[in-house]
XYZ file of N, CA and C in Angstrom:
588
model
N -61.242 -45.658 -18.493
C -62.217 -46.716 -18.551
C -61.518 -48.008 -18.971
N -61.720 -48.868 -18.186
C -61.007 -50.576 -18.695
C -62.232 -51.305 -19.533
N -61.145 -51.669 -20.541
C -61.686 -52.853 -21.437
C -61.625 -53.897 -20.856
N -61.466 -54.501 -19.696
C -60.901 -55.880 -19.440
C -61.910 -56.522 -18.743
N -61.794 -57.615 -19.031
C -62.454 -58.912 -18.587
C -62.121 -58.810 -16.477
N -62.990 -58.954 -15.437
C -62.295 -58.781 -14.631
C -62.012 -59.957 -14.265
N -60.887 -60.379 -13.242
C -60.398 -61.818 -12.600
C -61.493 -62.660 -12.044
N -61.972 -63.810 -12.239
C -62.720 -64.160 -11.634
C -62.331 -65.031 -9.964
N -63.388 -64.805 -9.757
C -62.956 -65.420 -7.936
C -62.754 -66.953 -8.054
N -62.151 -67.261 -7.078
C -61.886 -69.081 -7.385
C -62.251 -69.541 -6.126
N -62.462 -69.106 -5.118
C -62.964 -69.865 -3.996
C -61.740 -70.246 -3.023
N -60.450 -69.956 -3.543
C -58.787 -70.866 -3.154
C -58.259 -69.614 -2.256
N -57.571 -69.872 -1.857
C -56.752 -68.971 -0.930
C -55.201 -69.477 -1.542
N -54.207 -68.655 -1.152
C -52.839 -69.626 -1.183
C -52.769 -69.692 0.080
N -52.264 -70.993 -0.029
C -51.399 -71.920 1.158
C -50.326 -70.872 2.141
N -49.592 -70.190 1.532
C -48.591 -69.498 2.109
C -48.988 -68.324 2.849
N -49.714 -67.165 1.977
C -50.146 -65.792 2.541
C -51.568 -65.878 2.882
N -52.417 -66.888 2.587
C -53.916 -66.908 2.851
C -54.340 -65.727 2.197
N -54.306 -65.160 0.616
C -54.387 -64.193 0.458
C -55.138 -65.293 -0.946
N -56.427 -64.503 -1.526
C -57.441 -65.333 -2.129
C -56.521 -65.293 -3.940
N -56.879 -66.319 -4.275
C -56.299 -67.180 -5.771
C -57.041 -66.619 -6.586
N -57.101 -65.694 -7.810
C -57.882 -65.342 -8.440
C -57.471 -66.221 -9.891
N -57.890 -65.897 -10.884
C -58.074 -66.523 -12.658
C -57.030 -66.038 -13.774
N -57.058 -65.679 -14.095
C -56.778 -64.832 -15.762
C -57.684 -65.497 -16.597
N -58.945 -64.771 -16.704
C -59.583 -65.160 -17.822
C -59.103 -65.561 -19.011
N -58.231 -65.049 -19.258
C -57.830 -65.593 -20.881
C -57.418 -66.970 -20.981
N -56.688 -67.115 -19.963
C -55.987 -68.588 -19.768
C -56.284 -69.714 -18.961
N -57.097 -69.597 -17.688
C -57.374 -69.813 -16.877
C -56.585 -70.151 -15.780
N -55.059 -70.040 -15.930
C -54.149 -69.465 -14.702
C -54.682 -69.293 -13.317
N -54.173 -69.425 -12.816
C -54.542 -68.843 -11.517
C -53.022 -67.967 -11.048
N -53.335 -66.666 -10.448
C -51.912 -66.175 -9.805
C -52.836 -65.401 -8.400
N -51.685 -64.800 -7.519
C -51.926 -64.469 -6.829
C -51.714 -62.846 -6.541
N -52.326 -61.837 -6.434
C -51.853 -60.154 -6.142
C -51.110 -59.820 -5.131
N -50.045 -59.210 -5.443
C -49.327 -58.297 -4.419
C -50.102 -57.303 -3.953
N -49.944 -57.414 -2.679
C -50.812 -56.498 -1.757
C -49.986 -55.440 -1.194
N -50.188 -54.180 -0.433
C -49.961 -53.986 1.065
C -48.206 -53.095 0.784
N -48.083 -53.033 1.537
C -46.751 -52.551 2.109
C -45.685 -53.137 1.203
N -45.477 -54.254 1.173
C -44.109 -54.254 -0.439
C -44.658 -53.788 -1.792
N -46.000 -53.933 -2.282
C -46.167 -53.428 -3.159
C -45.732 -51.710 -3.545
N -46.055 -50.951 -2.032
C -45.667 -49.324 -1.965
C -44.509 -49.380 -2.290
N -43.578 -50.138 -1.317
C -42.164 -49.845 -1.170
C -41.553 -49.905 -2.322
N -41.688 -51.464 -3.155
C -41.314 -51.762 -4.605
C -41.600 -50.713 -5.311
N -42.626 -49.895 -5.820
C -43.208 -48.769 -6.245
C -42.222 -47.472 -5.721
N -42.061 -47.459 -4.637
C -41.324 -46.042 -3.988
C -39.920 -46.722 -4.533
N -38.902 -47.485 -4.417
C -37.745 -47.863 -4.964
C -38.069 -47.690 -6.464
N -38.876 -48.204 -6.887
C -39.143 -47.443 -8.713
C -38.509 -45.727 -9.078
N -39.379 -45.257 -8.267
C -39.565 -44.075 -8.404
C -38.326 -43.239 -7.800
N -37.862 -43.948 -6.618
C -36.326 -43.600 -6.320
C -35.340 -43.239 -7.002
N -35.352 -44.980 -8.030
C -34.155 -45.074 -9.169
C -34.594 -43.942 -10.232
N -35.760 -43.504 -10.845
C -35.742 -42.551 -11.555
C -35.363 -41.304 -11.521
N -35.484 -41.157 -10.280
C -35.345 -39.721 -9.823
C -33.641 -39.569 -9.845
N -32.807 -40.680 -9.423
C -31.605 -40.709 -8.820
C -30.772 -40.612 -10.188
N -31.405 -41.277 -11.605
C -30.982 -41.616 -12.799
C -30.822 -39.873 -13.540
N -32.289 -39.289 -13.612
C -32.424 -38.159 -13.902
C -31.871 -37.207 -13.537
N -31.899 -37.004 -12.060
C -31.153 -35.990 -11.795
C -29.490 -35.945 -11.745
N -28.930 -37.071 -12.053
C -27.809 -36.952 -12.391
C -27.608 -37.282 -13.738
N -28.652 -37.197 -14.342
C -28.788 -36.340 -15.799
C -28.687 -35.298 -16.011
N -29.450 -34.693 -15.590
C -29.671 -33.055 -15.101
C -28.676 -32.599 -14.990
N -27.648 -32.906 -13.740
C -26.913 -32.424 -13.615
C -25.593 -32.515 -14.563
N -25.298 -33.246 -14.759
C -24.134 -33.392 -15.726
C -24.810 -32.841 -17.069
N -25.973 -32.437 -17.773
C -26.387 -31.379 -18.374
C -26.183 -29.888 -18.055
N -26.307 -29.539 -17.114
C -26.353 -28.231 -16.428
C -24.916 -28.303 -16.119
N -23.832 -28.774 -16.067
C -22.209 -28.646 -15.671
C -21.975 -28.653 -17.317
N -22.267 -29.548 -18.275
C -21.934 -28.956 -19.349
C -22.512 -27.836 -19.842
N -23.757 -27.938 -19.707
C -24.230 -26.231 -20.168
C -23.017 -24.912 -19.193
N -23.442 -24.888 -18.553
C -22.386 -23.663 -17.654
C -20.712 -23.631 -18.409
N -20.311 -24.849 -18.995
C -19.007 -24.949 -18.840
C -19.286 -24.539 -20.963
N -20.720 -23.929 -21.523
C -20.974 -24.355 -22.861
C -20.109 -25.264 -23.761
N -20.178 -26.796 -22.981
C -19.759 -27.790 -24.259
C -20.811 -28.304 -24.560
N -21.943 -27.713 -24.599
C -23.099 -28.582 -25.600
C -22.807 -27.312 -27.410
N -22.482 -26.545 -27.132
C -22.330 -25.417 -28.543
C -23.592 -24.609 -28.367
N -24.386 -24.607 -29.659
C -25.382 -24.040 -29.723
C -26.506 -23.975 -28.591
N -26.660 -25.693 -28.371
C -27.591 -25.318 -27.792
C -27.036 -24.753 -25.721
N -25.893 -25.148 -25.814
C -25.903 -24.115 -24.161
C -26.290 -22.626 -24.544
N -25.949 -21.853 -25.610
C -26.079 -20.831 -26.002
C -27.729 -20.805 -25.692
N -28.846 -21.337 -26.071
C -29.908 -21.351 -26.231
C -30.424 -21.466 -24.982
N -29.800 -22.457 -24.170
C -30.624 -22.834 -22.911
C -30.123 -21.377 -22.156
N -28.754 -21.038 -22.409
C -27.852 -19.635 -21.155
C -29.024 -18.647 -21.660
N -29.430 -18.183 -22.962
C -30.213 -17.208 -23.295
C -31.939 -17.178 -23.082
N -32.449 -18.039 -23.292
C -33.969 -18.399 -22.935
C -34.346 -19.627 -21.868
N -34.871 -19.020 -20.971
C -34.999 -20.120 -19.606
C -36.262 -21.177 -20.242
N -36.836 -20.635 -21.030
C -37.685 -21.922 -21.620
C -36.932 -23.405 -22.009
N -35.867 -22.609 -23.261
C -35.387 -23.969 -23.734
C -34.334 -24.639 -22.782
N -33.917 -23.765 -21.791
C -32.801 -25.021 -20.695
C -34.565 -25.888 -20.164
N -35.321 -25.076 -19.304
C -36.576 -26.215 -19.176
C -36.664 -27.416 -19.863
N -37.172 -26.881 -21.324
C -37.559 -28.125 -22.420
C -36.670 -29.027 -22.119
N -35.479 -28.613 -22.160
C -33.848 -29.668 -22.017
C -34.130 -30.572 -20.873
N -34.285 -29.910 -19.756
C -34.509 -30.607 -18.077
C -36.154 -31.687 -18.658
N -36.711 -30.844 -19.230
C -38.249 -31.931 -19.365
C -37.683 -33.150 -20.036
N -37.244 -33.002 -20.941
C -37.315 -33.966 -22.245
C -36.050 -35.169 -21.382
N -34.721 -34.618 -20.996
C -34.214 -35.566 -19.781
C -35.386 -36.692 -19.118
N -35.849 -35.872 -18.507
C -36.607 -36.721 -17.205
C -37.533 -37.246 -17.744
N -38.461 -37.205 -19.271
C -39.326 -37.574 -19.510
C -38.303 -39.072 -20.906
N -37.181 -38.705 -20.927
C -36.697 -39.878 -21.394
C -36.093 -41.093 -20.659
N -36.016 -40.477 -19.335
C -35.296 -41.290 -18.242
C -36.901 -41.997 -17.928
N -37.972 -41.392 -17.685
C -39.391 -42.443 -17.288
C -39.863 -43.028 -18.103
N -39.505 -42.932 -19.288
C -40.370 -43.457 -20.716
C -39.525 -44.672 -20.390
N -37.445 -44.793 -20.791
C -37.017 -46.037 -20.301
C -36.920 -47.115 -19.478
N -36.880 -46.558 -17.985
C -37.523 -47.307 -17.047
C -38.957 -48.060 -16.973
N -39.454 -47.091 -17.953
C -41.285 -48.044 -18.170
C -40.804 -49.106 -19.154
N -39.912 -48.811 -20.075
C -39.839 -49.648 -21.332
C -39.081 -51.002 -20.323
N -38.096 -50.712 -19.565
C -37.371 -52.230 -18.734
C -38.243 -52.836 -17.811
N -39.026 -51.578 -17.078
C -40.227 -52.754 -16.257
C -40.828 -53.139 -16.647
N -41.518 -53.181 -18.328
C -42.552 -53.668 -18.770
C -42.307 -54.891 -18.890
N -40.807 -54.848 -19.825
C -40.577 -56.161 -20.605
C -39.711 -57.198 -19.619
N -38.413 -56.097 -18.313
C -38.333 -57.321 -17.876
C -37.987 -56.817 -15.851
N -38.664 -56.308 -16.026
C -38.890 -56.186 -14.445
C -37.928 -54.762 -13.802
N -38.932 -54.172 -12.610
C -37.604 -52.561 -12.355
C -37.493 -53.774 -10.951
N -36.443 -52.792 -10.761
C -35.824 -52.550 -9.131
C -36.742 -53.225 -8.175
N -37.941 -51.931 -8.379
C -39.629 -52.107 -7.135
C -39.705 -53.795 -7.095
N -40.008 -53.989 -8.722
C -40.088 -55.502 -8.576
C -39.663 -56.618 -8.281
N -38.184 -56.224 -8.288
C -37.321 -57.486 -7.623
C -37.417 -57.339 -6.554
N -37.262 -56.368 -5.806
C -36.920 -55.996 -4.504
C -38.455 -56.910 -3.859
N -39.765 -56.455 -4.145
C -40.627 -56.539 -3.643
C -41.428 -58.262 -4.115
N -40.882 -58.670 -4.996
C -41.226 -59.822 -5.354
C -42.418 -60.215 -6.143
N -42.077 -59.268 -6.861
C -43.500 -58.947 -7.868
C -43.058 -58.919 -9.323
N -44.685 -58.988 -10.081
C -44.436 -58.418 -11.127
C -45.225 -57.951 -12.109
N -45.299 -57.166 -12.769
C -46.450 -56.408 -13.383
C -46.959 -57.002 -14.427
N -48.315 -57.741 -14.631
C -48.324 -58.132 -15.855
C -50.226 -57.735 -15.864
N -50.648 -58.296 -17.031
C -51.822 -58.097 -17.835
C -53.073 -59.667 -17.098
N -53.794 -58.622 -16.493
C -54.905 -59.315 -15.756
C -56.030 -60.421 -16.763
N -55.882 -60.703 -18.037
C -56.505 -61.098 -18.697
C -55.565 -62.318 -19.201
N -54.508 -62.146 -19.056
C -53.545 -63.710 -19.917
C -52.308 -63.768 -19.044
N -52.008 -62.618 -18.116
C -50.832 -63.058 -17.323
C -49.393 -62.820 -18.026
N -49.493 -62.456 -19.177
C -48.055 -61.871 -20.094
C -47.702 -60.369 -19.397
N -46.670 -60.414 -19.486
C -45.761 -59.049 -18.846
C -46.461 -58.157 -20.134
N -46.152 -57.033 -19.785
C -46.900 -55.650 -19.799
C -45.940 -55.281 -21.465
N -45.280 -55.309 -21.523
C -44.575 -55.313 -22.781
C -43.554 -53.393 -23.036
N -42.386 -54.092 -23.570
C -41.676 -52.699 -23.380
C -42.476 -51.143 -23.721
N -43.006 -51.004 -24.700
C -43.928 -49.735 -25.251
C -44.282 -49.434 -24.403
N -45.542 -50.594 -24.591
C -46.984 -50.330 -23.065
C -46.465 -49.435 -22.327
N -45.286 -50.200 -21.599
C -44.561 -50.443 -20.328
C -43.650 -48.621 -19.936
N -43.439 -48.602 -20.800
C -42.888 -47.033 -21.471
C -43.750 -45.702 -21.317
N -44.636 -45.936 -22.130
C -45.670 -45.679 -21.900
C -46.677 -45.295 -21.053
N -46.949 -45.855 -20.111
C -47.295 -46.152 -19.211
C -46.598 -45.134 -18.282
N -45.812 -45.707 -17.879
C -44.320 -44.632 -17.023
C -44.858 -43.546 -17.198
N -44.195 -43.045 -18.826
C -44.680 -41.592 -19.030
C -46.106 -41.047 -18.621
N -46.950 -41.776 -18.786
C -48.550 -40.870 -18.037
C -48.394 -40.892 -16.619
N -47.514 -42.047 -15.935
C -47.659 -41.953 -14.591
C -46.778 -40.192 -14.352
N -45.901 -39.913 -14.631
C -45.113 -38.949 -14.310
C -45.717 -37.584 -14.231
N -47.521 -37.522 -15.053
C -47.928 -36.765 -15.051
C -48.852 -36.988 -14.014
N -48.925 -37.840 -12.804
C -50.163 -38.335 -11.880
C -49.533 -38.364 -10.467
N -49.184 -37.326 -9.892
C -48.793 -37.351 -8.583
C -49.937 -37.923 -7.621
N -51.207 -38.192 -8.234
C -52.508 -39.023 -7.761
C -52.540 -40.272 -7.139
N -50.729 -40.802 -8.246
C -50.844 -42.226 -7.795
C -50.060 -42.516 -6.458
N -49.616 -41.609 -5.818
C -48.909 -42.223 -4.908
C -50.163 -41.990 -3.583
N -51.356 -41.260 -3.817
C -52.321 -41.396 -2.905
C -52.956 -42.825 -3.100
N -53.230 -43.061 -4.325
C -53.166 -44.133 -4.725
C -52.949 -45.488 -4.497
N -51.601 -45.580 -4.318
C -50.507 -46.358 -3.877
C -51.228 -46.260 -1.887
N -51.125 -45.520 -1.163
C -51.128 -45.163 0.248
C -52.758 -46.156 0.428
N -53.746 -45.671 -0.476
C -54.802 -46.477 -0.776
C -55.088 -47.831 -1.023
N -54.284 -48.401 -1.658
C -54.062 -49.308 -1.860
C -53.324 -50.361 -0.661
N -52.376 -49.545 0.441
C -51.677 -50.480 1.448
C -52.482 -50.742 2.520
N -53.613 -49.593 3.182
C -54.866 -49.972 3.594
C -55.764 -50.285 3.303
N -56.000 -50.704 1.999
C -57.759 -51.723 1.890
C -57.061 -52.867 1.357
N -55.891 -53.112 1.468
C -54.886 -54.625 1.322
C -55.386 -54.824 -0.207
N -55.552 -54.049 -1.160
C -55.588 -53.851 -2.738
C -54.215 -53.971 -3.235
N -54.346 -54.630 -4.431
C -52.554 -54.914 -5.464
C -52.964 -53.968 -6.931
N -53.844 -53.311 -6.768
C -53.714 -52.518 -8.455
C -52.473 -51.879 -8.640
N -51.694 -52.305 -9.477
C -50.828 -52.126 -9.975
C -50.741 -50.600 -11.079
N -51.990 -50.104 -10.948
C -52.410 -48.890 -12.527
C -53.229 -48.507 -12.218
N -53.716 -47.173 -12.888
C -54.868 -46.712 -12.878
C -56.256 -47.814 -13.432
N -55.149 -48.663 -14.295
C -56.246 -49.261 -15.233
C -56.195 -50.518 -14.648
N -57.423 -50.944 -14.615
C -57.976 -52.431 -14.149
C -57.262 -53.086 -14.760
N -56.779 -53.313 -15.889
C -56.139 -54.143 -17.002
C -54.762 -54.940 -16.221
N -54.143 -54.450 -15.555
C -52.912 -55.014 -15.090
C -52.995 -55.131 -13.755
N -52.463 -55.881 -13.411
C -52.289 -56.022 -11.576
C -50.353 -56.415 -11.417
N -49.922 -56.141 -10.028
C -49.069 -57.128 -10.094
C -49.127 -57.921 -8.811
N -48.326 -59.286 -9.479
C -48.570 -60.451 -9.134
C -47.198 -61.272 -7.910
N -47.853 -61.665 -6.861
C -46.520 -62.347 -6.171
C -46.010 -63.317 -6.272
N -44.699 -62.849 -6.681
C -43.812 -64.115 -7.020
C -43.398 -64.717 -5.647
N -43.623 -64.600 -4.789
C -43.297 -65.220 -2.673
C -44.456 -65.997 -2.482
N -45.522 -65.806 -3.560
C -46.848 -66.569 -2.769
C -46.844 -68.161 -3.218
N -46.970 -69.264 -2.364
C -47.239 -70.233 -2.342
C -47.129 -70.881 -3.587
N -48.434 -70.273 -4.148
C -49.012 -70.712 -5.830
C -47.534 -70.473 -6.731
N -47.091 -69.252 -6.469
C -45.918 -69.066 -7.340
C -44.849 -70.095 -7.150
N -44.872 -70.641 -6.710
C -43.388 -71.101 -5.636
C -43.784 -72.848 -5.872
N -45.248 -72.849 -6.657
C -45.383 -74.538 -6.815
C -46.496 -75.230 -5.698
N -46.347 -74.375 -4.870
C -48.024 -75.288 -3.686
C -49.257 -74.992 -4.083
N -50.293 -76.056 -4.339
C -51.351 -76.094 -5.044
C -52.254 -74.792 -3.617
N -53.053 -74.498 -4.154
C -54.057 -73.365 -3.420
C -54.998 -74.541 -2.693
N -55.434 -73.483 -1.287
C -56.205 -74.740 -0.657
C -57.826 -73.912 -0.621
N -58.984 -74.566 -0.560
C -59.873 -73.804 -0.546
C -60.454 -72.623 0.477
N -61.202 -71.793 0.078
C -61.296 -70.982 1.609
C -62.386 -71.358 1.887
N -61.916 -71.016 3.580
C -62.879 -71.940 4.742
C -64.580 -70.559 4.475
N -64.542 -69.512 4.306
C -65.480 -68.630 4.336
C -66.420 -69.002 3.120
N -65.667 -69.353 1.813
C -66.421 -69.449 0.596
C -66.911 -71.075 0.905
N -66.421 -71.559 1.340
C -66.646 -73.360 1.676
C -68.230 -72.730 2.947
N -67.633 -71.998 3.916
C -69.195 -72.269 4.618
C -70.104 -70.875 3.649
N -70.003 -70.705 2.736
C -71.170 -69.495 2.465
C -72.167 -71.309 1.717
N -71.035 -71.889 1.026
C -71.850 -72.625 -0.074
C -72.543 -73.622 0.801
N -72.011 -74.240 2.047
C -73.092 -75.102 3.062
C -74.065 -74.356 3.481
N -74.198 -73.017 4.101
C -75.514 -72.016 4.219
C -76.665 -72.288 3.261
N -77.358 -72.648 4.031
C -78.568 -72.715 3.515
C -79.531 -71.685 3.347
N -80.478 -71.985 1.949
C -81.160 -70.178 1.465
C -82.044 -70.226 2.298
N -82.202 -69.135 2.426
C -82.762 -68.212 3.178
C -84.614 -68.199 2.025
């Protein structure tokens, strides 16, 4: 359930993507959402680098275990298949906790690549290392989100989270880049329509 204030509509489009100017309530900002197809991709390169980080965690865990230069505990993991698990979990769940902690505070991979960036729909401040950490870690338990994500590239949606609270934002769009937003021609003729 979101606590958040939602974006309010502004009537603007940007100049560049014709893609509509929303608020940050807190501040009254205006930014613009990453939509569509770089948003996935940025997201799938996220999730790339983790996987690519971890498992050559993993592995150079599992070559020292076999070769027992960890001591005790290769002994532990060679004898009970639980605790080599725990070992492989606690890896991969420290490799997503960090990557949340660098995209929060200062941007992953997804985001450069894709020209984005994740921040807080209410004031526009980046997501913050914890959060950001945080965050990661519940995603790792939500293979939901990449339907999610697929959802999101056809109804041209930028939710960035499960939670309303954050979006991310394009740094390629117009507004970002310094060109004032121009109004939209649809919200311009709803307001000449006359009531009914």
């Amino acid at each position: 359930m979101s606590r958040s204030t939602a974006p309010s509509t502004t009537g603007l489009i940007d100049a560049a993507t014709g893609l509509p100017v929303r608020r940050h309530p807190g501040t009254g900002a205006y930014y613009v959402r990453k939509a569509g197809w770089p948003h996935f991709w940025g997201r799938t390169l996220d999730a790339l680098a983790v996987l690519v980080v971890a498992g050559a965690l993993m592995g150079a865990v599992d070559a020292a275990n076999q070769d027992l230069a960890l001591g005790r505990l290769s002994m532990a993991m060679l004898a009970d298949t639980g605790v080599y698990v725990a070992v492989m979990a606690a890896i991969w769940f420290v490799v997503v906790f960090a990557y949340g902690m660098v995209w929060g505070s200062i941007g992953s991979l997804g985001d450069a690549a894709a020209g984005m960036r994740s921040v807080r729909i209410s004031d526009g401040a980046r997501v913050g290392a914890w959060r950001g950490g945080r965050r990661a870690f519940w995603w790792s338990f939500a293979p939901l989100y990449l339907v999610l994500s697929f959802a999101a590239i056809f109804s041209g949606g930028g939710g960035d989270t499960f939670e309303s609270r954050f979006t991310a934002v394009d740094l390629r769009s117009g507004l970002a880049r310094g060109r004032a937003p121009v109004p939209d021609a649809t919200a311009v003729a709803e307001q000449l329509r006359p009531a009914r």
